[in-house]
mmCIF file with all atom_site columns, C-alpha atoms in Angstrom:
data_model
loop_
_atom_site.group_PDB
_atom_site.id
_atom_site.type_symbol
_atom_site.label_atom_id
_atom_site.label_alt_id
_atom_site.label_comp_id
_atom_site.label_asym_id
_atom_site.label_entity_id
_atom_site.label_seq_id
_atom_site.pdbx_PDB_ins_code
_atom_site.Cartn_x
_atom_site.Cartn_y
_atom_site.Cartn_z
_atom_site.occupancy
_atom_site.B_iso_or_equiv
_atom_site.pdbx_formal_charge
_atom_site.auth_seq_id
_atom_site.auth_comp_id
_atom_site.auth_asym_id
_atom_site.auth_atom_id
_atom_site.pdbx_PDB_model_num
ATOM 1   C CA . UNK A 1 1   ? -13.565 29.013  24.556  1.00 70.00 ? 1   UNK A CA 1
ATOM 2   C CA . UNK A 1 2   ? -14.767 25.701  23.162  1.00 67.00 ? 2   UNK A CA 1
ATOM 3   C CA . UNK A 1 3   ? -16.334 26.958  20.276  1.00 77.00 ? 3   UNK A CA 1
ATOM 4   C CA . UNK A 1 4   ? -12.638 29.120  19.418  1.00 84.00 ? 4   UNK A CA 1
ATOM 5   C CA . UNK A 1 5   ? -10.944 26.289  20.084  1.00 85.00 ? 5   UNK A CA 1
ATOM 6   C CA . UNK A 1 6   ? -13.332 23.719  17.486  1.00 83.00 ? 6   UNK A CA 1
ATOM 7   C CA . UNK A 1 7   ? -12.722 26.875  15.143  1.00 87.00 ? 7   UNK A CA 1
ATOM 8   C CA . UNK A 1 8   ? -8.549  27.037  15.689  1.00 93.00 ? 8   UNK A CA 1
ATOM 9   C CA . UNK A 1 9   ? -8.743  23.021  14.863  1.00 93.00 ? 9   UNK A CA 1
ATOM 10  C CA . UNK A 1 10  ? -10.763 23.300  11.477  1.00 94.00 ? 10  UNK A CA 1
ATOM 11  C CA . UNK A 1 11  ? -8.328  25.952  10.197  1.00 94.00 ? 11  UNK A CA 1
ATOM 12  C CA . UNK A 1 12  ? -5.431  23.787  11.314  1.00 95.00 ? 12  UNK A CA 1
ATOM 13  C CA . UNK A 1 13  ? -6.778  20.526  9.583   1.00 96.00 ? 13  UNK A CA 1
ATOM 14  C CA . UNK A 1 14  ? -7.691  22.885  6.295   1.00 95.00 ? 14  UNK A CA 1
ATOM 15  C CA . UNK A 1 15  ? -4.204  24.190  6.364   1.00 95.00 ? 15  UNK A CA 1
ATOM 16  C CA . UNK A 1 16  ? -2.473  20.739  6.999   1.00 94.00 ? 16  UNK A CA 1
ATOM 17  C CA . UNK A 1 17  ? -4.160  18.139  5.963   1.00 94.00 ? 17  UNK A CA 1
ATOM 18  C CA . UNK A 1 18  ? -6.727  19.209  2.777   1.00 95.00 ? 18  UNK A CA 1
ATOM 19  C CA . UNK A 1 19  ? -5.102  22.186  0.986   1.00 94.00 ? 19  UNK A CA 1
ATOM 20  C CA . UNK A 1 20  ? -1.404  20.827  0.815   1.00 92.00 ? 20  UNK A CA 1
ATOM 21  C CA . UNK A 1 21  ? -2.022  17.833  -1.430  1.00 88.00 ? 21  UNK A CA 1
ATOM 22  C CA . UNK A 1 22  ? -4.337  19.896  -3.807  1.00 91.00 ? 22  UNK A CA 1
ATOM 23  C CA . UNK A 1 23  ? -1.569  22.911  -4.125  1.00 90.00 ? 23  UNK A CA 1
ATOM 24  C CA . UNK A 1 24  ? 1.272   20.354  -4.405  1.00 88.00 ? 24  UNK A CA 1
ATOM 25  C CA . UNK A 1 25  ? -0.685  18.700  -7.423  1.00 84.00 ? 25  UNK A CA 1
ATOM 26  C CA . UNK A 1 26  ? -0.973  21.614  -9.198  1.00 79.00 ? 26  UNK A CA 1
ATOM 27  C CA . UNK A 1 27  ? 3.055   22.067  -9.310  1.00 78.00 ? 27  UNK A CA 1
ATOM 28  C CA . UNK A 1 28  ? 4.073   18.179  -9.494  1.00 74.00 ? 28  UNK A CA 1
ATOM 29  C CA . UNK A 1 29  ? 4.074   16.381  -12.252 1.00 76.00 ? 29  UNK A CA 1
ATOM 30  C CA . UNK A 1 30  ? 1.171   13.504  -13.314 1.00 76.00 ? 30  UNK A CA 1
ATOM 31  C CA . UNK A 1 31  ? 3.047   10.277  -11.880 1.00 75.00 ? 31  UNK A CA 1
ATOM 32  C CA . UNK A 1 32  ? 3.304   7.910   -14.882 1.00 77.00 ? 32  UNK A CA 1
ATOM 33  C CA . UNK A 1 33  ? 3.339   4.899   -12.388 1.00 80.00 ? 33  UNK A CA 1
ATOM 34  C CA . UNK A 1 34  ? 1.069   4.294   -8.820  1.00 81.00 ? 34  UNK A CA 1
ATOM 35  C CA . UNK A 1 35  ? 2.688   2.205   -6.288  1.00 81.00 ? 35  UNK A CA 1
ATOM 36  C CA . UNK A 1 36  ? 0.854   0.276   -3.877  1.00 86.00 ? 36  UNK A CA 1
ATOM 37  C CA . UNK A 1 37  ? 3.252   0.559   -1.403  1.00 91.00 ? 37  UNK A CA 1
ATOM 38  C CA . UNK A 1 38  ? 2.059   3.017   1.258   1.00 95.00 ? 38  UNK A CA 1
ATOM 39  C CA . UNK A 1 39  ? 4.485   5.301   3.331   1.00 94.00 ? 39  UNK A CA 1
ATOM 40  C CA . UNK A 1 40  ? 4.838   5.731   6.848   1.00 96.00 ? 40  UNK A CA 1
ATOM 41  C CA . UNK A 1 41  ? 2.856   8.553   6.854   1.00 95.00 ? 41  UNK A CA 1
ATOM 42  C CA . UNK A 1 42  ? -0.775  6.682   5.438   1.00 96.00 ? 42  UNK A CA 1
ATOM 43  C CA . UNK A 1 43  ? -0.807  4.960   8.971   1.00 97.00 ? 43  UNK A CA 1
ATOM 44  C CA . UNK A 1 44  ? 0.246   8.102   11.182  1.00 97.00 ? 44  UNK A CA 1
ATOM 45  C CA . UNK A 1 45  ? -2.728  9.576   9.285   1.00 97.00 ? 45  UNK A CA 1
ATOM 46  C CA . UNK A 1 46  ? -5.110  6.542   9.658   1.00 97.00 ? 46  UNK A CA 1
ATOM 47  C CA . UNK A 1 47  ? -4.216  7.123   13.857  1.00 97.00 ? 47  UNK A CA 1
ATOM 48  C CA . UNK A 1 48  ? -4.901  10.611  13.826  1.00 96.00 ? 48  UNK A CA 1
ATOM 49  C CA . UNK A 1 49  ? -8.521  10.494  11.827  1.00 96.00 ? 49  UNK A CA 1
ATOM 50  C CA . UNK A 1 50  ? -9.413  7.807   15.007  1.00 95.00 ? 50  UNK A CA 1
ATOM 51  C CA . UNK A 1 51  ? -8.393  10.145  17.298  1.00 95.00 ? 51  UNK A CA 1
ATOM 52  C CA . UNK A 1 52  ? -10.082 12.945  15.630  1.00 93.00 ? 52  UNK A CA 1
ATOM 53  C CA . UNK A 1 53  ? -13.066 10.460  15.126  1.00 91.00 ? 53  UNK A CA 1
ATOM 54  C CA . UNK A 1 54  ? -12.738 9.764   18.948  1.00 89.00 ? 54  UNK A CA 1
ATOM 55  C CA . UNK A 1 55  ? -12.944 12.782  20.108  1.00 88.00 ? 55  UNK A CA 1
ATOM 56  C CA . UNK A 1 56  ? -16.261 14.266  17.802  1.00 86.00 ? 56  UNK A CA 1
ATOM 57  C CA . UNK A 1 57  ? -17.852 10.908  17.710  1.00 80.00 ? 57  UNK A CA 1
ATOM 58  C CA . UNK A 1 58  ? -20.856 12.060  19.885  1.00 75.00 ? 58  UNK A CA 1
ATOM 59  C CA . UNK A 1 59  ? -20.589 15.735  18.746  1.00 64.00 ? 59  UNK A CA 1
ATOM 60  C CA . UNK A 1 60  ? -21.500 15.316  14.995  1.00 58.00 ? 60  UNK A CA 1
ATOM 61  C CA . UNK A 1 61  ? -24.221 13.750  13.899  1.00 53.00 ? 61  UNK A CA 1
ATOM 62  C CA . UNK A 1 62  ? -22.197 10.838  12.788  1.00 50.00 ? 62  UNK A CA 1
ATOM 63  C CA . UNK A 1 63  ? -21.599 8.186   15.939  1.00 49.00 ? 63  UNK A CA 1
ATOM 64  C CA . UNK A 1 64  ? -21.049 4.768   17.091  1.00 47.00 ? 64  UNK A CA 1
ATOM 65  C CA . UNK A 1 65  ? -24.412 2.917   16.930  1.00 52.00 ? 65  UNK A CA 1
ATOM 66  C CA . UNK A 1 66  ? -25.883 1.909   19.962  1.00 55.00 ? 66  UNK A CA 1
ATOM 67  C CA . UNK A 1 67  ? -27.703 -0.893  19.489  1.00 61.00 ? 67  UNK A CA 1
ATOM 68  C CA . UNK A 1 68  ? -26.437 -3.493  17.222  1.00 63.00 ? 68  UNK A CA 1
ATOM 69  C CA . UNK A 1 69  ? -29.401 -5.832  16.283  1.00 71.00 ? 69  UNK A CA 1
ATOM 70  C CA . UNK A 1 70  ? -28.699 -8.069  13.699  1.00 76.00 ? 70  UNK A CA 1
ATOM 71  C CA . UNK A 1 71  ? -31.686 -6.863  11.984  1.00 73.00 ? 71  UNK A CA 1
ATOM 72  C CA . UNK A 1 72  ? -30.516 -3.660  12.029  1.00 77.00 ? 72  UNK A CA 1
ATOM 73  C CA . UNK A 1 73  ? -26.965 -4.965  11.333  1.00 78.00 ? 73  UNK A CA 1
ATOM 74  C CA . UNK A 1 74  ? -28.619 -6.727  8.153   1.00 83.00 ? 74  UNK A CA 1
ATOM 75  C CA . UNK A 1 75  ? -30.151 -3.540  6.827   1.00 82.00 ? 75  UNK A CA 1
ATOM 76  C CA . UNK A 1 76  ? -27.523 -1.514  7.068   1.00 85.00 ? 76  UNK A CA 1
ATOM 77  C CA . UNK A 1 77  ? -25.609 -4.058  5.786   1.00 89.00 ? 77  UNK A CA 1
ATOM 78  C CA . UNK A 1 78  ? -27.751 -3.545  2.510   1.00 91.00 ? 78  UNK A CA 1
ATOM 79  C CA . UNK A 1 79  ? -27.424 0.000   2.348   1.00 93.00 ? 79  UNK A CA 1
ATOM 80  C CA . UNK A 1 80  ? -23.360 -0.679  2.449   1.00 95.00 ? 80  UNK A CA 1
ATOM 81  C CA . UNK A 1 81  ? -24.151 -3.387  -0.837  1.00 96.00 ? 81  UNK A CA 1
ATOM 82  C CA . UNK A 1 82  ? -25.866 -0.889  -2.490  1.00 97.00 ? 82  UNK A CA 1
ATOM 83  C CA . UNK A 1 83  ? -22.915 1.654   -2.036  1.00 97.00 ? 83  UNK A CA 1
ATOM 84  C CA . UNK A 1 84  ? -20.774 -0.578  -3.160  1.00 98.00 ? 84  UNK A CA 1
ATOM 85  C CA . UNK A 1 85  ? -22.507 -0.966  -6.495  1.00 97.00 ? 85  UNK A CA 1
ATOM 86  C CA . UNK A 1 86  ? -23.075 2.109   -7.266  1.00 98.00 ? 86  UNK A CA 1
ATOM 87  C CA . UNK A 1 87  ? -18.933 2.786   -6.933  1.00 98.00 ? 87  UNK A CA 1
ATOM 88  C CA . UNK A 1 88  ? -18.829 0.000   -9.124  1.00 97.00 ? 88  UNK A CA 1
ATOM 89  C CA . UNK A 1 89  ? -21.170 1.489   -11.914 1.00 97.00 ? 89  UNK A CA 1
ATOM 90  C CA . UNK A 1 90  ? -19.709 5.076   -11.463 1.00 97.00 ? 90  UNK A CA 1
ATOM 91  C CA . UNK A 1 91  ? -15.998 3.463   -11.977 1.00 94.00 ? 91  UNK A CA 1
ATOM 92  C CA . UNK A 1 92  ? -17.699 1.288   -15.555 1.00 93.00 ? 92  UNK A CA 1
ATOM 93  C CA . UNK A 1 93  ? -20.057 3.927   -16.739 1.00 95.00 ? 93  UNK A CA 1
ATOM 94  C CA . UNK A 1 94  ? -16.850 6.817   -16.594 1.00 93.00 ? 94  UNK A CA 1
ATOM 95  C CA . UNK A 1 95  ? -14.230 4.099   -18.094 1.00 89.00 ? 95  UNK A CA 1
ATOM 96  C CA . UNK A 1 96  ? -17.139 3.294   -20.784 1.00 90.00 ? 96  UNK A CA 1
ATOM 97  C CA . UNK A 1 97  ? -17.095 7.233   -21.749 1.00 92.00 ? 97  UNK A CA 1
ATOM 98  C CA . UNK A 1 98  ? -13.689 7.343   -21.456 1.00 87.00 ? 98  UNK A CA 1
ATOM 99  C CA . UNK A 1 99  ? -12.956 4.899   -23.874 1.00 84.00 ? 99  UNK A CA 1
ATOM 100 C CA . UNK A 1 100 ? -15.598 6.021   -26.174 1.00 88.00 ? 100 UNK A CA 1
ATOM 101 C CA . UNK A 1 101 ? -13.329 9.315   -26.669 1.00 84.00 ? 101 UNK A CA 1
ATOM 102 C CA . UNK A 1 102 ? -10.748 7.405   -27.263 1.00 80.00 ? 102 UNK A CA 1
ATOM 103 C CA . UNK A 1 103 ? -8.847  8.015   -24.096 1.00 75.00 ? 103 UNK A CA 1
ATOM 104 C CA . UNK A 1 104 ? -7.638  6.340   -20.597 1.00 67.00 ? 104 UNK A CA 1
ATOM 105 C CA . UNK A 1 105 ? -9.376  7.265   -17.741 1.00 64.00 ? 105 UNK A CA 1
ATOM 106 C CA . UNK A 1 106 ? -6.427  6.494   -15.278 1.00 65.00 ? 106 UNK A CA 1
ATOM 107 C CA . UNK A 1 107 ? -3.473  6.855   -18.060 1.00 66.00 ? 107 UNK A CA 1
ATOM 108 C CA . UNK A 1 108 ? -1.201  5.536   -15.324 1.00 74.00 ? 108 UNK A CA 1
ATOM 109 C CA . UNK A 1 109 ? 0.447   2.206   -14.486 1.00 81.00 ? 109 UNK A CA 1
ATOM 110 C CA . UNK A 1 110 ? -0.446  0.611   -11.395 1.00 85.00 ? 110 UNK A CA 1
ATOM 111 C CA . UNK A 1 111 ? 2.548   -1.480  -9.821  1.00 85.00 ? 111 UNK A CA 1
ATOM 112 C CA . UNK A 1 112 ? 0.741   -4.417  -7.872  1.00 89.00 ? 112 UNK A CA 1
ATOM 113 C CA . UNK A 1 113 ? 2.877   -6.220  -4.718  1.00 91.00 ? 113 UNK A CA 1
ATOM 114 C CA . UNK A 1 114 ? 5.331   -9.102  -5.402  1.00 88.00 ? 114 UNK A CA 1
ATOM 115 C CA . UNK A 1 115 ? 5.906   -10.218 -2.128  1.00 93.00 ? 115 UNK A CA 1
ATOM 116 C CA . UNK A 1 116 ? 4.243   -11.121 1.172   1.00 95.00 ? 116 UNK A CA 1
ATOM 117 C CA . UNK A 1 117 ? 5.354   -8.090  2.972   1.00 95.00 ? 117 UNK A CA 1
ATOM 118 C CA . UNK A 1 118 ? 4.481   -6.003  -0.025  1.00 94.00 ? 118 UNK A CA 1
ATOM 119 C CA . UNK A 1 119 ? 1.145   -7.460  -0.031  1.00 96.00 ? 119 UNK A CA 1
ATOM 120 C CA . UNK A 1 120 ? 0.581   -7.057  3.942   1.00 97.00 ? 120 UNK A CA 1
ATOM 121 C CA . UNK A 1 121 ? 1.892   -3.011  3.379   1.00 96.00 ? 121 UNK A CA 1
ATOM 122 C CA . UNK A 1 122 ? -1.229  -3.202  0.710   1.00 96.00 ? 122 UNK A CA 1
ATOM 123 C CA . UNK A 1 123 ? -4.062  -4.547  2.585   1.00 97.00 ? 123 UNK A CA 1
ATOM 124 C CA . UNK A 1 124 ? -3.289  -2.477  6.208   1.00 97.00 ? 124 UNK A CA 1
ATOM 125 C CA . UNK A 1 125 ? -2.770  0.677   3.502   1.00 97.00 ? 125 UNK A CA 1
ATOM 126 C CA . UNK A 1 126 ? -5.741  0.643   1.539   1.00 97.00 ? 126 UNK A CA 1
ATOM 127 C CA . UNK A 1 127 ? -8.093  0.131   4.718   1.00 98.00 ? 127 UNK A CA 1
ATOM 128 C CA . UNK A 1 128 ? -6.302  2.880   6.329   1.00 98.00 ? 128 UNK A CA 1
ATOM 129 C CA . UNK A 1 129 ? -6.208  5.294   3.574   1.00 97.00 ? 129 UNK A CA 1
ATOM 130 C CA . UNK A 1 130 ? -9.834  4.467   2.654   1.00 97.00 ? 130 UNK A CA 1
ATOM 131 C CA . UNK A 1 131 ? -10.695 5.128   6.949   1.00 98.00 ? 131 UNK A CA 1
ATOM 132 C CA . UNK A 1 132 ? -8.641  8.648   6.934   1.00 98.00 ? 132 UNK A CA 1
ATOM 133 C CA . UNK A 1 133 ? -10.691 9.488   3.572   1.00 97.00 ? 133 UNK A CA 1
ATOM 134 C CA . UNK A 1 134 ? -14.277 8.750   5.393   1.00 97.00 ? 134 UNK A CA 1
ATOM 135 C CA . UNK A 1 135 ? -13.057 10.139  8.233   1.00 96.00 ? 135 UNK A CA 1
ATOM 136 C CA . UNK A 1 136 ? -11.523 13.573  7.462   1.00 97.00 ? 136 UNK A CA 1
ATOM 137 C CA . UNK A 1 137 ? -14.147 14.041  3.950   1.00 97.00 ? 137 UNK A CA 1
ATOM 138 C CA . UNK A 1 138 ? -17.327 12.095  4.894   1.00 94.00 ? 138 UNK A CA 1
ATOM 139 C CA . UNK A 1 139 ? -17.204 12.629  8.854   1.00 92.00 ? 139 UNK A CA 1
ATOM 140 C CA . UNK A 1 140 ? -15.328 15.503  9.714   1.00 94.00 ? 140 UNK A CA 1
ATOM 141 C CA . UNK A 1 141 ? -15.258 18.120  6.662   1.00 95.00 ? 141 UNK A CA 1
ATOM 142 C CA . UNK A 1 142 ? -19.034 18.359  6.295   1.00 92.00 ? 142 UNK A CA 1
ATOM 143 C CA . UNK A 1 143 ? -20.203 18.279  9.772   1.00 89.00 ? 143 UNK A CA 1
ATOM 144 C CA . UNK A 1 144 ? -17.456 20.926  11.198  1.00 91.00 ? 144 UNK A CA 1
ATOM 145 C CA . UNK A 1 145 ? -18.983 23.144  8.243   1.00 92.00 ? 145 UNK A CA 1
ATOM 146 C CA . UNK A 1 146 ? -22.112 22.250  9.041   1.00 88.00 ? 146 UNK A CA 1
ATOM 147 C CA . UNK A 1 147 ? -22.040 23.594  12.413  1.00 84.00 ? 147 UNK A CA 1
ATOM 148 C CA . UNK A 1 148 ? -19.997 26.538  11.852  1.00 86.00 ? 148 UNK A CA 1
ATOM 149 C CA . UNK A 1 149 ? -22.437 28.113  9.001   1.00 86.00 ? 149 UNK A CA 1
ATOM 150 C CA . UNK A 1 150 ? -25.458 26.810  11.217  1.00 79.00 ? 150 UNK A CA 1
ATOM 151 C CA . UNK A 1 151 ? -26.223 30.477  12.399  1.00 80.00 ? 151 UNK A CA 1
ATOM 152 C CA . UNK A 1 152 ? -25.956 32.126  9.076   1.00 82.00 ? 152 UNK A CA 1
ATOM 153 C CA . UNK A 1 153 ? -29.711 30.805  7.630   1.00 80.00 ? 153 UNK A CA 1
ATOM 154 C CA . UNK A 1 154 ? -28.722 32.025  4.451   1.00 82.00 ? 154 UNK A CA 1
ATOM 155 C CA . UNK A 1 155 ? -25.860 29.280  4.041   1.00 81.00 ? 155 UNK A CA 1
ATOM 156 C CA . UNK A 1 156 ? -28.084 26.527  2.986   1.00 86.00 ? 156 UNK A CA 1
ATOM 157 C CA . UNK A 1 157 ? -27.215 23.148  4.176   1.00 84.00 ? 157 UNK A CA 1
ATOM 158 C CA . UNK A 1 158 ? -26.104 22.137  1.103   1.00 91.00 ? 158 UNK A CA 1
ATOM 159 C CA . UNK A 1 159 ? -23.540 24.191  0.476   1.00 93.00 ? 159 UNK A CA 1
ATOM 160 C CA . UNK A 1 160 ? -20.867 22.565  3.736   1.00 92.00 ? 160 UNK A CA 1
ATOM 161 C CA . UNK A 1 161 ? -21.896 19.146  1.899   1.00 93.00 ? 161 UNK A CA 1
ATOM 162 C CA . UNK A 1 162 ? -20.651 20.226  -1.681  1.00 96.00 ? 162 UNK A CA 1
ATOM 163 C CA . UNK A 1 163 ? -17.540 22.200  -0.294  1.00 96.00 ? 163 UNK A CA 1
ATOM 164 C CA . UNK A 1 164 ? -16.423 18.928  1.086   1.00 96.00 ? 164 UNK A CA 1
ATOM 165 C CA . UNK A 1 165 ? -17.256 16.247  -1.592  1.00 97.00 ? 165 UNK A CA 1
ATOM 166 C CA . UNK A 1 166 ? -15.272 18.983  -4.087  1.00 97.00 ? 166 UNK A CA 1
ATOM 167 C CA . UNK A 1 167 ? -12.692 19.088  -1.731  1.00 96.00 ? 167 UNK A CA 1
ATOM 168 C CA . UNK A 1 168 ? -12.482 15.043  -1.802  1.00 97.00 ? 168 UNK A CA 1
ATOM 169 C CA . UNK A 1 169 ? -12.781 15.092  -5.679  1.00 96.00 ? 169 UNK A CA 1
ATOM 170 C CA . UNK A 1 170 ? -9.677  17.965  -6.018  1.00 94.00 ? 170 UNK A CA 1
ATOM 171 C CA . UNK A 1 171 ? -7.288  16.043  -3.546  1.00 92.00 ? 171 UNK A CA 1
ATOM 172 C CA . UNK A 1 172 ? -7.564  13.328  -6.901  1.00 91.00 ? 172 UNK A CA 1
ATOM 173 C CA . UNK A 1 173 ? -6.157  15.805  -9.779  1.00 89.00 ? 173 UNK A CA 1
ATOM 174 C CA . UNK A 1 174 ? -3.762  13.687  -10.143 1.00 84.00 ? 174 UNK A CA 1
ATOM 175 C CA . UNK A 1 175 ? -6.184  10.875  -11.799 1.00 84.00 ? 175 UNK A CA 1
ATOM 176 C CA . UNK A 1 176 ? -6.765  13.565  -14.547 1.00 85.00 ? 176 UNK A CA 1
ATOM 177 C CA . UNK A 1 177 ? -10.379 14.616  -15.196 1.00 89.00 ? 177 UNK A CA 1
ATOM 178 C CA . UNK A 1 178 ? -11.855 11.177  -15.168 1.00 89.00 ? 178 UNK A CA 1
ATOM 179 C CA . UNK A 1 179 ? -10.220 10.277  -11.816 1.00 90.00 ? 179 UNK A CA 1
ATOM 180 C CA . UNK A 1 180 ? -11.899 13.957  -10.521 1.00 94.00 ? 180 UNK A CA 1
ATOM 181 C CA . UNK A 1 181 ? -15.141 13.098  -11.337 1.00 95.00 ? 181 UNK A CA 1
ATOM 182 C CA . UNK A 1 182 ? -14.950 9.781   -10.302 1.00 95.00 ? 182 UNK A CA 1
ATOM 183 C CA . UNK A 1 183 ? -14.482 11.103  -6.233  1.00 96.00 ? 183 UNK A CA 1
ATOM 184 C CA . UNK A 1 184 ? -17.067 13.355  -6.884  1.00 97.00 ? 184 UNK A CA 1
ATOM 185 C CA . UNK A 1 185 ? -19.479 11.209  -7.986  1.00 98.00 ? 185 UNK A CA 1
ATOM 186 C CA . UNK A 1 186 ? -18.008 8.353   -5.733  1.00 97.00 ? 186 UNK A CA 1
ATOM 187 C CA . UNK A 1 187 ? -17.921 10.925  -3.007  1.00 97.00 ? 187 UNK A CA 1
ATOM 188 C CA . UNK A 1 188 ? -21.792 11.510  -3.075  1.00 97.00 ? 188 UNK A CA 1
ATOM 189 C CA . UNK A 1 189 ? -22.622 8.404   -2.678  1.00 98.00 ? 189 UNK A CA 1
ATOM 190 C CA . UNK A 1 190 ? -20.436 7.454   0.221   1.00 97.00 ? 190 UNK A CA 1
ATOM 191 C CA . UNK A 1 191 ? -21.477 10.517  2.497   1.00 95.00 ? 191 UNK A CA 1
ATOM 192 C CA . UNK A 1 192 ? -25.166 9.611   1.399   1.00 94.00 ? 192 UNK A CA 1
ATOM 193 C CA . UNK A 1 193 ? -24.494 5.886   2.990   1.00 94.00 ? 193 UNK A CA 1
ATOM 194 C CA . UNK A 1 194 ? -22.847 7.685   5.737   1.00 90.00 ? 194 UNK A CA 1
ATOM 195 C CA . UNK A 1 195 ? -26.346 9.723   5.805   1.00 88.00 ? 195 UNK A CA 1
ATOM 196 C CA . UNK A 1 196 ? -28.611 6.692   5.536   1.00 88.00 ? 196 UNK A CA 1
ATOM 197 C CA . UNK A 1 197 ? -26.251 4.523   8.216   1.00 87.00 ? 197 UNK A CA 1
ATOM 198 C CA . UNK A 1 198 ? -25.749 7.201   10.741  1.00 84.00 ? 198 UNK A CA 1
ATOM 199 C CA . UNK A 1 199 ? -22.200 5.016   11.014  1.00 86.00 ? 199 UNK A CA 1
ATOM 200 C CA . UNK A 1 200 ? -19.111 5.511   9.559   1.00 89.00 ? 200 UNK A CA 1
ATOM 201 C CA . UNK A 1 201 ? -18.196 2.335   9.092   1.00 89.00 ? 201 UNK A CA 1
ATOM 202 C CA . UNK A 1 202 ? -21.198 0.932   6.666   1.00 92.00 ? 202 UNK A CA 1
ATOM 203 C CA . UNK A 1 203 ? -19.682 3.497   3.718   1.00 94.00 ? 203 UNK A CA 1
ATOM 204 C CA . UNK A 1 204 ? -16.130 2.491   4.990   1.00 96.00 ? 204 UNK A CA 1
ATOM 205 C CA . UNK A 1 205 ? -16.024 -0.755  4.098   1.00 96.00 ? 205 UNK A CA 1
ATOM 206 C CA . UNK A 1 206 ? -17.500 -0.555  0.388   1.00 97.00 ? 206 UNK A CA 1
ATOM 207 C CA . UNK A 1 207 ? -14.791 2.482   0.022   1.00 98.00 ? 207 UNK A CA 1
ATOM 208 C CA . UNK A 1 208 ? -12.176 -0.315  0.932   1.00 97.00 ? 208 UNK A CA 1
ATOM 209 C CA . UNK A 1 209 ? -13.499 -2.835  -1.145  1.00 97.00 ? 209 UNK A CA 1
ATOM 210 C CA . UNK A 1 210 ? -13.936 -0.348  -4.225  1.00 97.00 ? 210 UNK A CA 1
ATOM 211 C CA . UNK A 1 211 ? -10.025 0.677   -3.550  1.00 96.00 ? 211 UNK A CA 1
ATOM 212 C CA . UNK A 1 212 ? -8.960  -2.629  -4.000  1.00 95.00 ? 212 UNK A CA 1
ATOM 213 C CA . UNK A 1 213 ? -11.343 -3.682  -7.063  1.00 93.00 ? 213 UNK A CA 1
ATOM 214 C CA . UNK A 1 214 ? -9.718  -0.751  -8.305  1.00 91.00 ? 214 UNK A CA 1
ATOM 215 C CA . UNK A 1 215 ? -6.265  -1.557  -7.785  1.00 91.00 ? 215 UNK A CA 1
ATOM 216 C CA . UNK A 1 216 ? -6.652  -5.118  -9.040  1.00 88.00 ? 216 UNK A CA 1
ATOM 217 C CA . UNK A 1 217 ? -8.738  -4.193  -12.216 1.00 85.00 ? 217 UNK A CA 1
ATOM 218 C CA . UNK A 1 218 ? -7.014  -1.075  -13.582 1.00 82.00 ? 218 UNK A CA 1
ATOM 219 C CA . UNK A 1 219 ? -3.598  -3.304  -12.921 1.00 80.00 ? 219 UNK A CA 1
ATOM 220 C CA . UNK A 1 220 ? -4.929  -5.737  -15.497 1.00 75.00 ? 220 UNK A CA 1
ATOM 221 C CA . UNK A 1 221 ? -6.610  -2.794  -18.468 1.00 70.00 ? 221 UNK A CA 1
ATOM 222 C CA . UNK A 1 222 ? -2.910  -0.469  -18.077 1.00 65.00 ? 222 UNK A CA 1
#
């Protein structure tokens, strides 16, 4: 009954939360402006990836840590640096090509906050979005398909892990080809900290900080 019942809730979340934003970009039209005002709905999102995080936590192979040296803090600590650099050089090195062919790789205005309240809507928005992202993409996606292909041996591993970081990339069409390959790449790299940490939140908070670097510097270039 259990394993029905993991089943019934990873055709639910498929069907609510991953396919609807892909389909609905491929009939909306490209936004010429992005506001950093989040809706209601970013937060009701951000409560239900805890409480989906809550409830798999020691089920997947992603959990809270249980011993939290500060050596070990410090290490992983590094591995979260390095993730964050390596967002950083994706984001250059694909703006570099992009303006080598002459083109934007965002093509979109981004409206920054002009007021405190604005600005607090920002902050709690962008660390929620990024923790429903590495929740439902990094966490969730990959491991659920991990352990539902786990007694077909033909299904290599790989193949729940590149489902799930195309899936991430997709839910982006609406940053045009650059912005696609940017979560791809970006993607990668955040469920390989995720890997390396065995935490979620050592790739969270370099997907946070990237978000906002983002915001602020493609604010200034459009």
């Amino acid at each position: 009954m259990e394993k029905i019942l993991l089943k019934l809730e990873f055709v639910l979340i498929l069907a609510l939360l991953v396919a609807p934003p892909i389909v609905f970009q491929f009939f909306a039209e490209r936004p010429e402006t992005i506001s950093t005002v989040y809706p209601l709905r970013t937060f009701v999102l951000a409560f239900f990836a805890f409480t989906l995080y809550y409830v798999h936590r020691n089920v997947y192979i992603i959990r809270f840590q249980k011993a939290w040296t500060n050596f070990r803090i410090l290490i992983l600590s590094g591995e979260s640096l390095v993730c964050f650099g390596l967002l950083c050089v994706i984001a250059v090195t694909l703006e570099l090509i992009a303006f080598a062919a002459g083109k934007s790789s965002v093509g979109m205005k981004i409206i920054m906050p002009d007021n405190m309240n604005l600005w607090v809507n920002f902050i709690a928005g962008t660390i929620c979005a990024g923790f429903y992202e590495e929740v439902l993409y990094r966490f969730y996606l990959p491991e659920a398909m991990r352990h539902l292909v786990a007694k077909f041996p033909r299904i290599k591993q790989i193949v729940p892990e590149a489902v799930a970081v195309m899936l991430f990339a997709l839910g982006h069409i609406y940053l045009g080809v650059f912005g696609i390959a940017n979560a791809l790449l970006c993607g990668i790299v955040l469920r390989l900290c995720m890997w390396r940490t065995h935490s979620l939140w050592y790739s969270l908070v370099p997907h946070v900080l990237y978000n906002f670097c983002s915001f602020f510097v493609m604010s200034k270039l459009m």
